């Protein structure tokens, strides 16, 4: 009888602990901007040699924005195809 009581008590204590682990949904570890994207670029002067560059999505976007800004300043703020 004591074994049955001890077993019942042990199961009663262990069951909520097991439920607590399964109830918690895993949090999303990586934000969309933190996703790593790798791109392969062919090296200039070569048909087969390439370089792999990995950056986060936010870094790729920042680089793209900087290039657009540089290109606009070189063109005097005009869009491509516009006349003065």
PDB file of N, CA, C and O in Angstrom, residues 5-81:
ATOM      1  N   UNK A   5       0.976   4.383  -2.816  1.00  0.00           N
ATOM      2  CA  UNK A   5       0.845   5.789  -2.420  1.00  0.00           C
ATOM      3  C   UNK A   5       2.071   6.580  -2.874  1.00  0.00           C
ATOM      4  O   UNK A   5       1.940   7.696  -3.387  1.00  0.00           O
ATOM      5  N   UNK A   6       3.242   5.998  -2.700  1.00  0.00           N
ATOM      6  CA  UNK A   6       4.469   6.671  -3.113  1.00  0.00           C
ATOM      7  C   UNK A   6       4.494   6.844  -4.626  1.00  0.00           C
ATOM      8  O   UNK A   6       4.885   7.898  -5.137  1.00  0.00           O
ATOM      9  N   UNK A   7       4.062   5.821  -5.357  1.00  0.00           N
ATOM     10  CA  UNK A   7       4.020   5.888  -6.815  1.00  0.00           C
ATOM     11  C   UNK A   7       3.017   6.943  -7.276  1.00  0.00           C
ATOM     12  O   UNK A   7       3.294   7.726  -8.180  1.00  0.00           O
ATOM     13  N   UNK A   8       1.852   6.975  -6.647  1.00  0.00           N
ATOM     14  CA  UNK A   8       0.825   7.964  -6.998  1.00  0.00           C
ATOM     15  C   UNK A   8       1.326   9.371  -6.717  1.00  0.00           C
ATOM     16  O   UNK A   8       1.108  10.301  -7.508  1.00  0.00           O
ATOM     17  N   UNK A   9       1.999   9.557  -5.607  1.00  0.00           N
ATOM     18  CA  UNK A   9       2.547  10.862  -5.259  1.00  0.00           C
ATOM     19  C   UNK A   9       3.636  11.284  -6.250  1.00  0.00           C
ATOM     20  O   UNK A   9       3.690  12.425  -6.686  1.00  0.00           O
ATOM     21  N   UNK A  10       4.484  10.336  -6.628  1.00  0.00           N
ATOM     22  CA  UNK A  10       5.550  10.615  -7.590  1.00  0.00           C
ATOM     23  C   UNK A  10       4.966  11.008  -8.945  1.00  0.00           C
ATOM     24  O   UNK A  10       5.421  11.965  -9.575  1.00  0.00           O
ATOM     25  N   UNK A  11       3.933  10.300  -9.386  1.00  0.00           N
ATOM     26  CA  UNK A  11       3.294  10.632 -10.669  1.00  0.00           C
ATOM     27  C   UNK A  11       2.584  11.978 -10.606  1.00  0.00           C
ATOM     28  O   UNK A  11       2.568  12.729 -11.577  1.00  0.00           O
ATOM     29  N   UNK A  12       1.995  12.285  -9.475  1.00  0.00           N
ATOM     30  CA  UNK A  12       1.297  13.564  -9.327  1.00  0.00           C
ATOM     31  C   UNK A  12       2.269  14.731  -9.396  1.00  0.00           C
ATOM     32  O   UNK A  12       1.947  15.793  -9.925  1.00  0.00           O
ATOM     33  N   UNK A  13       3.468  14.540  -8.880  1.00  0.00           N
ATOM     34  CA  UNK A  13       4.469  15.594  -8.912  1.00  0.00           C
ATOM     35  C   UNK A  13       5.111  15.690 -10.293  1.00  0.00           C
ATOM     36  O   UNK A  13       5.371  16.778 -10.807  1.00  0.00           O
ATOM     37  N   UNK A  14       5.341  14.555 -10.936  1.00  0.00           N
ATOM     38  CA  UNK A  14       6.031  14.529 -12.225  1.00  0.00           C
ATOM     39  C   UNK A  14       5.138  14.990 -13.372  1.00  0.00           C
ATOM     40  O   UNK A  14       5.612  15.575 -14.332  1.00  0.00           O
ATOM     41  N   UNK A  15       3.845  14.743 -13.308  1.00  0.00           N
ATOM     42  CA  UNK A  15       2.940  15.079 -14.410  1.00  0.00           C
ATOM     43  C   UNK A  15       2.896  16.587 -14.699  1.00  0.00           C
ATOM     44  O   UNK A  15       3.018  16.987 -15.854  1.00  0.00           O
ATOM     45  N   UNK A  16       2.720  17.459 -13.696  1.00  0.00           N
ATOM     46  CA  UNK A  16       2.716  18.893 -14.022  1.00  0.00           C
ATOM     47  C   UNK A  16       4.046  19.389 -14.573  1.00  0.00           C
ATOM     48  O   UNK A  16       4.084  20.271 -15.423  1.00  0.00           O
ATOM     49  N   UNK A  17       5.137  18.803 -14.117  1.00  0.00           N
ATOM     50  CA  UNK A  17       6.441  19.216 -14.625  1.00  0.00           C
ATOM     51  C   UNK A  17       6.566  18.846 -16.099  1.00  0.00           C
ATOM     52  O   UNK A  17       7.092  19.617 -16.899  1.00  0.00           O
ATOM     53  N   UNK A  18       6.073  17.669 -16.471  1.00  0.00           N
ATOM     54  CA  UNK A  18       6.130  17.258 -17.873  1.00  0.00           C
ATOM     55  C   UNK A  18       5.205  18.118 -18.721  1.00  0.00           C
ATOM     56  O   UNK A  18       5.532  18.481 -19.843  1.00  0.00           O
ATOM     57  N   UNK A  19       4.033  18.482 -18.185  1.00  0.00           N
ATOM     58  CA  UNK A  19       3.109  19.330 -18.930  1.00  0.00           C
ATOM     59  C   UNK A  19       3.678  20.731 -19.116  1.00  0.00           C
ATOM     60  O   UNK A  19       3.483  21.345 -20.148  1.00  0.00           O
ATOM     61  N   UNK A  20       4.369  21.240 -18.135  1.00  0.00           N
ATOM     62  CA  UNK A  20       4.939  22.581 -18.227  1.00  0.00           C
ATOM     63  C   UNK A  20       5.945  22.663 -19.367  1.00  0.00           C
ATOM     64  O   UNK A  20       6.024  23.668 -20.056  1.00  0.00           O
ATOM     65  N   UNK A  21       6.684  21.609 -19.584  1.00  0.00           N
ATOM     66  CA  UNK A  21       7.669  21.610 -20.665  1.00  0.00           C
ATOM     67  C   UNK A  21       6.997  21.592 -22.028  1.00  0.00           C
ATOM     68  O   UNK A  21       7.453  22.224 -22.957  1.00  0.00           O
ATOM     69  N   UNK A  22       5.912  20.853 -22.167  1.00  0.00           N
ATOM     70  CA  UNK A  22       5.262  20.741 -23.467  1.00  0.00           C
ATOM     71  C   UNK A  22       4.339  21.917 -23.751  1.00  0.00           C
ATOM     72  O   UNK A  22       4.065  22.214 -24.898  1.00  0.00           O
ATOM     73  N   UNK A  23       3.837  22.604 -22.720  1.00  0.00           N
ATOM     74  CA  UNK A  23       2.945  23.738 -22.935  1.00  0.00           C
ATOM     75  C   UNK A  23       3.670  24.920 -23.555  1.00  0.00           C
ATOM     76  O   UNK A  23       3.112  25.634 -24.370  1.00  0.00           O
ATOM     77  N   UNK A  24       4.899  25.160 -23.141  1.00  0.00           N
ATOM     78  CA  UNK A  24       5.645  26.311 -23.630  1.00  0.00           C
ATOM     79  C   UNK A  24       6.009  26.116 -25.093  1.00  0.00           C
ATOM     80  O   UNK A  24       6.741  25.209 -25.444  1.00  0.00           O
ATOM     81  N   UNK A  25       5.484  26.964 -25.933  1.00  0.00           N
ATOM     82  CA  UNK A  25       5.831  26.907 -27.351  1.00  0.00           C
ATOM     83  C   UNK A  25       7.207  27.531 -27.525  1.00  0.00           C
ATOM     84  O   UNK A  25       7.528  28.538 -26.893  1.00  0.00           O
ATOM     85  N   UNK A  26       8.037  26.952 -28.372  1.00  0.00           N
ATOM     86  CA  UNK A  26       9.358  27.547 -28.587  1.00  0.00           C
ATOM     87  C   UNK A  26       9.217  28.911 -29.228  1.00  0.00           C
ATOM     88  O   UNK A  26       8.421  29.108 -30.140  1.00  0.00           O
ATOM     89  N   UNK A  27       9.967  29.860 -28.718  1.00  0.00           N
ATOM     90  CA  UNK A  27       9.922  31.209 -29.273  1.00  0.00           C
ATOM     91  C   UNK A  27      10.668  31.255 -30.596  1.00  0.00           C
ATOM     92  O   UNK A  27      11.597  30.497 -30.824  1.00  0.00           O
ATOM     93  N   UNK A  28      10.244  32.158 -31.443  1.00  0.00           N
ATOM     94  CA  UNK A  28      10.926  32.324 -32.726  1.00  0.00           C
ATOM     95  C   UNK A  28      12.300  32.917 -32.446  1.00  0.00           C
ATOM     96  O   UNK A  28      12.418  34.027 -31.946  1.00  0.00           O
ATOM     97  N   UNK A  29      13.318  32.149 -32.736  1.00  0.00           N
ATOM     98  CA  UNK A  29      14.673  32.540 -32.364  1.00  0.00           C
ATOM     99  C   UNK A  29      15.246  33.609 -33.295  1.00  0.00           C
ATOM    100  O   UNK A  29      16.048  34.420 -32.889  1.00  0.00           O
ATOM    101  N   UNK A  30      14.842  33.602 -34.561  1.00  0.00           N
ATOM    102  CA  UNK A  30      15.457  34.501 -35.527  1.00  0.00           C
ATOM    103  C   UNK A  30      14.399  35.432 -36.096  1.00  0.00           C
ATOM    104  O   UNK A  30      13.363  35.010 -36.577  1.00  0.00           O
ATOM    105  N   UNK A  31      14.668  36.713 -36.030  1.00  0.00           N
ATOM    106  CA  UNK A  31      13.801  37.713 -36.618  1.00  0.00           C
ATOM    107  C   UNK A  31      13.972  37.669 -38.136  1.00  0.00           C
ATOM    108  O   UNK A  31      15.001  37.215 -38.644  1.00  0.00           O
ATOM    109  N   UNK A  32      12.992  38.145 -38.885  1.00  0.00           N
ATOM    110  CA  UNK A  32      13.079  38.117 -40.352  1.00  0.00           C
ATOM    111  C   UNK A  32      14.291  38.903 -40.848  1.00  0.00           C
ATOM    112  O   UNK A  32      14.934  38.516 -41.820  1.00  0.00           O
ATOM    113  N   UNK A  33      14.613  40.001 -40.189  1.00  0.00           N
ATOM    114  CA  UNK A  33      15.757  40.818 -40.608  1.00  0.00           C
ATOM    115  C   UNK A  33      17.086  40.153 -40.263  1.00  0.00           C
ATOM    116  O   UNK A  33      18.119  40.507 -40.819  1.00  0.00           O
ATOM    117  N   UNK A  34      17.059  39.197 -39.334  1.00  0.00           N
ATOM    118  CA  UNK A  34      18.285  38.513 -38.929  1.00  0.00           C
ATOM    119  C   UNK A  34      18.556  37.250 -39.737  1.00  0.00           C
ATOM    120  O   UNK A  34      19.553  36.576 -39.499  1.00  0.00           O
ATOM    121  N   UNK A  35      17.692  36.934 -40.676  1.00  0.00           N
ATOM    122  CA  UNK A  35      17.886  35.737 -41.492  1.00  0.00           C
ATOM    123  C   UNK A  35      19.123  35.918 -42.371  1.00  0.00           C
ATOM    124  O   UNK A  35      19.297  36.946 -43.020  1.00  0.00           O
ATOM    125  N   UNK A  36      19.980  34.910 -42.376  1.00  0.00           N
ATOM    126  CA  UNK A  36      21.219  34.983 -43.159  1.00  0.00           C
ATOM    127  C   UNK A  36      20.935  34.515 -44.582  1.00  0.00           C
ATOM    128  O   UNK A  36      20.340  33.461 -44.800  1.00  0.00           O
ATOM    129  N   UNK A  37      21.364  35.324 -45.543  1.00  0.00           N
ATOM    130  CA  UNK A  37      21.202  35.008 -46.963  1.00  0.00           C
ATOM    131  C   UNK A  37      22.581  34.987 -47.593  1.00  0.00           C
ATOM    132  O   UNK A  37      23.360  35.927 -47.439  1.00  0.00           O
ATOM    133  N   UNK A  38      22.890  33.908 -48.297  1.00  0.00           N
ATOM    134  CA  UNK A  38      24.180  33.776 -48.973  1.00  0.00           C
ATOM    135  C   UNK A  38      23.965  33.921 -50.477  1.00  0.00           C
ATOM    136  O   UNK A  38      23.029  33.356 -51.036  1.00  0.00           O
ATOM    137  N   UNK A  39      24.840  34.683 -51.104  1.00  0.00           N
ATOM    138  CA  UNK A  39      24.798  34.878 -52.554  1.00  0.00           C
ATOM    139  C   UNK A  39      26.167  34.539 -53.116  1.00  0.00           C
ATOM    140  O   UNK A  39      27.186  34.737 -52.476  1.00  0.00           O
ATOM    141  N   UNK A  40      26.171  34.036 -54.336  1.00  0.00           N
ATOM    142  CA  UNK A  40      27.419  33.667 -55.004  1.00  0.00           C
ATOM    143  C   UNK A  40      27.653  34.645 -56.146  1.00  0.00           C
ATOM    144  O   UNK A  40      26.790  34.871 -56.985  1.00  0.00           O
ATOM    145  N   UNK A  41      28.843  35.258 -56.152  1.00  0.00           N
ATOM    146  CA  UNK A  41      29.218  36.223 -57.173  1.00  0.00           C
ATOM    147  C   UNK A  41      30.396  35.681 -57.965  1.00  0.00           C
ATOM    148  O   UNK A  41      31.377  35.224 -57.386  1.00  0.00           O
ATOM    149  N   UNK A  42      30.316  35.767 -59.309  1.00  0.00           N
ATOM    150  CA  UNK A  42      31.417  35.351 -60.166  1.00  0.00           C
ATOM    151  C   UNK A  42      32.495  36.415 -60.117  1.00  0.00           C
ATOM    152  O   UNK A  42      32.208  37.609 -60.244  1.00  0.00           O
ATOM    153  N   UNK A  43      33.716  35.986 -59.905  1.00  0.00           N
ATOM    154  CA  UNK A  43      34.824  36.938 -59.837  1.00  0.00           C
ATOM    155  C   UNK A  43      35.111  37.502 -61.217  1.00  0.00           C
ATOM    156  O   UNK A  43      35.054  36.794 -62.226  1.00  0.00           O
ATOM    157  N   UNK A  44      35.443  38.771 -61.272  1.00  0.00           N
ATOM    158  CA  UNK A  44      35.730  39.447 -62.526  1.00  0.00           C
ATOM    159  C   UNK A  44      36.926  38.803 -63.216  1.00  0.00           C
ATOM    160  O   UNK A  44      37.950  38.546 -62.588  1.00  0.00           O
ATOM    161  N   UNK A  45      36.766  38.508 -64.490  1.00  0.00           N
ATOM    162  CA  UNK A  45      37.848  37.914 -65.272  1.00  0.00           C
ATOM    163  C   UNK A  45      37.854  36.405 -65.235  1.00  0.00           C
ATOM    164  O   UNK A  45      38.738  35.771 -65.795  1.00  0.00           O
ATOM    165  N   UNK A  46      36.873  35.804 -64.589  1.00  0.00           N
ATOM    166  CA  UNK A  46      36.828  34.352 -64.508  1.00  0.00           C
ATOM    167  C   UNK A  46      35.435  33.865 -64.885  1.00  0.00           C
ATOM    168  O   UNK A  46      34.427  34.514 -64.597  1.00  0.00           O
ATOM    169  N   UNK A  47      35.399  32.714 -65.537  1.00  0.00           N
ATOM    170  CA  UNK A  47      34.117  32.121 -65.890  1.00  0.00           C
ATOM    171  C   UNK A  47      33.634  31.129 -64.835  1.00  0.00           C
ATOM    172  O   UNK A  47      32.454  30.822 -64.755  1.00  0.00           O
ATOM    173  N   UNK A  48      34.551  30.613 -64.040  1.00  0.00           N
ATOM    174  CA  UNK A  48      34.177  29.569 -63.086  1.00  0.00           C
ATOM    175  C   UNK A  48      34.472  29.921 -61.630  1.00  0.00           C
ATOM    176  O   UNK A  48      33.866  29.353 -60.731  1.00  0.00           O
ATOM    177  N   UNK A  49      35.397  30.825 -61.377  1.00  0.00           N
ATOM    178  CA  UNK A  49      35.755  31.157 -60.004  1.00  0.00           C
ATOM    179  C   UNK A  49      34.706  32.098 -59.430  1.00  0.00           C
ATOM    180  O   UNK A  49      34.338  33.093 -60.044  1.00  0.00           O
ATOM    181  N   UNK A  50      34.198  31.757 -58.259  1.00  0.00           N
ATOM    182  CA  UNK A  50      33.186  32.599 -57.646  1.00  0.00           C
ATOM    183  C   UNK A  50      33.471  32.783 -56.159  1.00  0.00           C
ATOM    184  O   UNK A  50      34.303  32.090 -55.579  1.00  0.00           O
ATOM    185  N   UNK A  51      32.768  33.719 -55.589  1.00  0.00           N
ATOM    186  CA  UNK A  51      32.935  34.040 -54.185  1.00  0.00           C
ATOM    187  C   UNK A  51      31.560  34.000 -53.528  1.00  0.00           C
ATOM    188  O   UNK A  51      30.586  34.516 -54.080  1.00  0.00           O
ATOM    189  N   UNK A  52      31.488  33.388 -52.375  1.00  0.00           N
ATOM    190  CA  UNK A  52      30.231  33.299 -51.640  1.00  0.00           C
ATOM    191  C   UNK A  52      30.236  34.356 -50.535  1.00  0.00           C
ATOM    192  O   UNK A  52      31.149  34.420 -49.721  1.00  0.00           O
ATOM    193  N   UNK A  53      29.173  35.184 -50.510  1.00  0.00           N
ATOM    194  CA  UNK A  53      29.050  36.244 -49.519  1.00  0.00           C
ATOM    195  C   UNK A  53      27.767  36.001 -48.734  1.00  0.00           C
ATOM    196  O   UNK A  53      26.689  35.862 -49.323  1.00  0.00           O
ATOM    197  N   UNK A  54      27.895  35.945 -47.415  1.00  0.00           N
ATOM    198  CA  UNK A  54      26.741  35.736 -46.541  1.00  0.00           C
ATOM    199  C   UNK A  54      26.546  36.958 -45.656  1.00  0.00           C
ATOM    200  O   UNK A  54      27.484  37.425 -45.016  1.00  0.00           O
ATOM    201  N   UNK A  55      25.330  37.484 -45.658  1.00  0.00           N
ATOM    202  CA  UNK A  55      24.966  38.627 -44.832  1.00  0.00           C
ATOM    203  C   UNK A  55      23.529  38.431 -44.377  1.00  0.00           C
ATOM    204  O   UNK A  55      22.786  37.645 -44.953  1.00  0.00           O
ATOM    205  N   UNK A  56      23.142  39.196 -43.358  1.00  0.00           N
ATOM    206  CA  UNK A  56      21.749  39.147 -42.934  1.00  0.00           C
ATOM    207  C   UNK A  56      20.896  39.912 -43.937  1.00  0.00           C
ATOM    208  O   UNK A  56      21.402  40.713 -44.732  1.00  0.00           O
ATOM    209  N   UNK A  57      19.607  39.664 -43.884  1.00  0.00           N
ATOM    210  CA  UNK A  57      18.689  40.354 -44.792  1.00  0.00           C
ATOM    211  C   UNK A  57      18.774  41.870 -44.597  1.00  0.00           C
ATOM    212  O   UNK A  57      18.750  42.628 -45.566  1.00  0.00           O
ATOM    213  N   UNK A  58      18.922  42.309 -43.359  1.00  0.00           N
ATOM    214  CA  UNK A  58      19.030  43.744 -43.073  1.00  0.00           C
ATOM    215  C   UNK A  58      20.309  44.327 -43.673  1.00  0.00           C
ATOM    216  O   UNK A  58      20.306  45.451 -44.177  1.00  0.00           O
ATOM    217  N   UNK A  59      21.409  43.572 -43.631  1.00  0.00           N
ATOM    218  CA  UNK A  59      22.671  44.055 -44.212  1.00  0.00           C
ATOM    219  C   UNK A  59      22.568  44.175 -45.725  1.00  0.00           C
ATOM    220  O   UNK A  59      23.065  45.141 -46.311  1.00  0.00           O
ATOM    221  N   UNK A  60      21.937  43.181 -46.388  1.00  0.00           N
ATOM    222  CA  UNK A  60      21.754  43.259 -47.842  1.00  0.00           C
ATOM    223  C   UNK A  60      20.912  44.490 -48.190  1.00  0.00           C
ATOM    224  O   UNK A  60      21.209  45.208 -49.147  1.00  0.00           O
ATOM    225  N   UNK A  61      19.857  44.753 -47.410  1.00  0.00           N
ATOM    226  CA  UNK A  61      18.993  45.904 -47.665  1.00  0.00           C
ATOM    227  C   UNK A  61      19.759  47.210 -47.468  1.00  0.00           C
ATOM    228  O   UNK A  61      19.631  48.143 -48.254  1.00  0.00           O
ATOM    229  N   UNK A  62      20.581  47.281 -46.422  1.00  0.00           N
ATOM    230  CA  UNK A  62      21.375  48.491 -46.167  1.00  0.00           C
ATOM    231  C   UNK A  62      22.339  48.748 -47.330  1.00  0.00           C
ATOM    232  O   UNK A  62      22.468  49.880 -47.803  1.00  0.00           O
ATOM    233  N   UNK A  63      23.010  47.693 -47.822  1.00  0.00           N
ATOM    234  CA  UNK A  63      23.928  47.840 -48.956  1.00  0.00           C
ATOM    235  C   UNK A  63      23.186  48.323 -50.199  1.00  0.00           C
ATOM    236  O   UNK A  63      23.670  49.189 -50.936  1.00  0.00           O
ATOM    237  N   UNK A  64      21.990  47.771 -50.438  1.00  0.00           N
ATOM    238  CA  UNK A  64      21.191  48.158 -51.593  1.00  0.00           C
ATOM    239  C   UNK A  64      20.789  49.639 -51.497  1.00  0.00           C
ATOM    240  O   UNK A  64      20.871  50.387 -52.466  1.00  0.00           O
ATOM    241  N   UNK A  65      20.374  50.058 -50.303  1.00  0.00           N
ATOM    242  CA  UNK A  65      19.989  51.463 -50.103  1.00  0.00           C
ATOM    243  C   UNK A  65      21.175  52.405 -50.302  1.00  0.00           C
ATOM    244  O   UNK A  65      21.030  53.484 -50.875  1.00  0.00           O
ATOM    245  N   UNK A  66      22.350  52.006 -49.811  1.00  0.00           N
ATOM    246  CA  UNK A  66      23.545  52.840 -49.991  1.00  0.00           C
ATOM    247  C   UNK A  66      23.902  52.987 -51.462  1.00  0.00           C
ATOM    248  O   UNK A  66      24.250  54.082 -51.918  1.00  0.00           O
ATOM    249  N   UNK A  67      23.818  51.908 -52.233  1.00  0.00           N
ATOM    250  CA  UNK A  67      24.109  51.982 -53.667  1.00  0.00           C
ATOM    251  C   UNK A  67      23.117  52.879 -54.389  1.00  0.00           C
ATOM    252  O   UNK A  67      23.495  53.653 -55.272  1.00  0.00           O
ATOM    253  N   UNK A  68      21.847  52.790 -54.028  1.00  0.00           N
ATOM    254  CA  UNK A  68      20.839  53.658 -54.646  1.00  0.00           C
ATOM    255  C   UNK A  68      21.123  55.117 -54.331  1.00  0.00           C
ATOM    256  O   UNK A  68      20.989  55.988 -55.189  1.00  0.00           O
ATOM    257  N   UNK A  69      21.516  55.388 -53.091  1.00  0.00           N
ATOM    258  CA  UNK A  69      21.825  56.760 -52.691  1.00  0.00           C
ATOM    259  C   UNK A  69      23.022  57.300 -53.473  1.00  0.00           C
ATOM    260  O   UNK A  69      22.999  58.440 -53.945  1.00  0.00           O
ATOM    261  N   UNK A  70      24.057  56.488 -53.615  1.00  0.00           N
ATOM    262  CA  UNK A  70      25.246  56.891 -54.366  1.00  0.00           C
ATOM    263  C   UNK A  70      24.894  57.150 -55.823  1.00  0.00           C
ATOM    264  O   UNK A  70      25.298  58.158 -56.409  1.00  0.00           O
ATOM    265  N   UNK A  71      24.114  56.254 -56.422  1.00  0.00           N
ATOM    266  CA  UNK A  71      23.733  56.421 -57.825  1.00  0.00           C
ATOM    267  C   UNK A  71      22.881  57.668 -58.029  1.00  0.00           C
ATOM    268  O   UNK A  71      23.048  58.386 -59.016  1.00  0.00           O
ATOM    269  N   UNK A  72      21.969  57.949 -57.099  1.00  0.00           N
ATOM    270  CA  UNK A  72      21.141  59.147 -57.229  1.00  0.00           C
ATOM    271  C   UNK A  72      21.977  60.410 -57.112  1.00  0.00           C
ATOM    272  O   UNK A  72      21.763  61.376 -57.843  1.00  0.00           O
ATOM    273  N   UNK A  73      22.948  60.431 -56.204  1.00  0.00           N
ATOM    274  CA  UNK A  73      23.770  61.630 -56.041  1.00  0.00           C
ATOM    275  C   UNK A  73      24.645  61.857 -57.269  1.00  0.00           C
ATOM    276  O   UNK A  73      24.902  62.998 -57.650  1.00  0.00           O
ATOM    277  N   UNK A  74      25.081  60.798 -57.918  1.00  0.00           N
ATOM    278  CA  UNK A  74      25.888  60.940 -59.141  1.00  0.00           C
ATOM    279  C   UNK A  74      25.060  61.465 -60.300  1.00  0.00           C
ATOM    280  O   UNK A  74      25.573  62.122 -61.191  1.00  0.00           O
ATOM    281  N   UNK A  75      23.773  61.137 -60.285  1.00  0.00           N
ATOM    282  CA  UNK A  75      22.905  61.577 -61.373  1.00  0.00           C
ATOM    283  C   UNK A  75      22.215  62.901 -61.040  1.00  0.00           C
ATOM    284  O   UNK A  75      21.348  63.357 -61.778  1.00  0.00           O
ATOM    285  N   UNK A  76      22.593  63.524 -59.961  1.00  0.00           N
ATOM    286  CA  UNK A  76      21.996  64.798 -59.583  1.00  0.00           C
ATOM    287  C   UNK A  76      20.579  64.676 -59.092  1.00  0.00           C
ATOM    288  O   UNK A  76      19.779  65.610 -59.241  1.00  0.00           O
ATOM    289  N   UNK A  77      20.214  63.528 -58.556  1.00  0.00           N
ATOM    290  CA  UNK A  77      18.869  63.344 -58.028  1.00  0.00           C
ATOM    291  C   UNK A  77      17.847  62.951 -59.049  1.00  0.00           C
ATOM    292  O   UNK A  77      16.666  62.791 -58.752  1.00  0.00           O
ATOM    293  N   UNK A  78      18.267  62.833 -60.306  1.00  0.00           N
ATOM    294  CA  UNK A  78      17.335  62.461 -61.380  1.00  0.00           C
ATOM    295  C   UNK A  78      17.173  60.950 -61.433  1.00  0.00           C
ATOM    296  O   UNK A  78      18.074  60.210 -61.073  1.00  0.00           O
ATOM    297  N   UNK A  79      16.040  60.510 -61.909  1.00  0.00           N
ATOM    298  CA  UNK A  79      15.820  59.092 -62.133  1.00  0.00           C
ATOM    299  C   UNK A  79      16.418  58.701 -63.479  1.00  0.00           C
ATOM    300  O   UNK A  79      16.528  59.547 -64.379  1.00  0.00           O
ATOM    301  N   UNK A  80      16.811  57.454 -63.647  1.00  0.00           N
ATOM    302  CA  UNK A  80      17.352  57.023 -64.936  1.00  0.00           C
ATOM    303  C   UNK A  80      16.346  57.270 -66.063  1.00  0.00           C
ATOM    304  O   UNK A  80      15.163  56.989 -65.921  1.00  0.00           O
ATOM    305  N   UNK A  81      16.816  57.814 -67.159  1.00  0.00           N
ATOM    306  CA  UNK A  81      15.970  58.080 -68.309  1.00  0.00           C
ATOM    307  C   UNK A  81      15.373  59.484 -68.331  1.00  0.00           C
ATOM    308  O   UNK A  81      14.820  59.900 -69.331  1.00  0.00           O
TER     309      UNK A  81
END
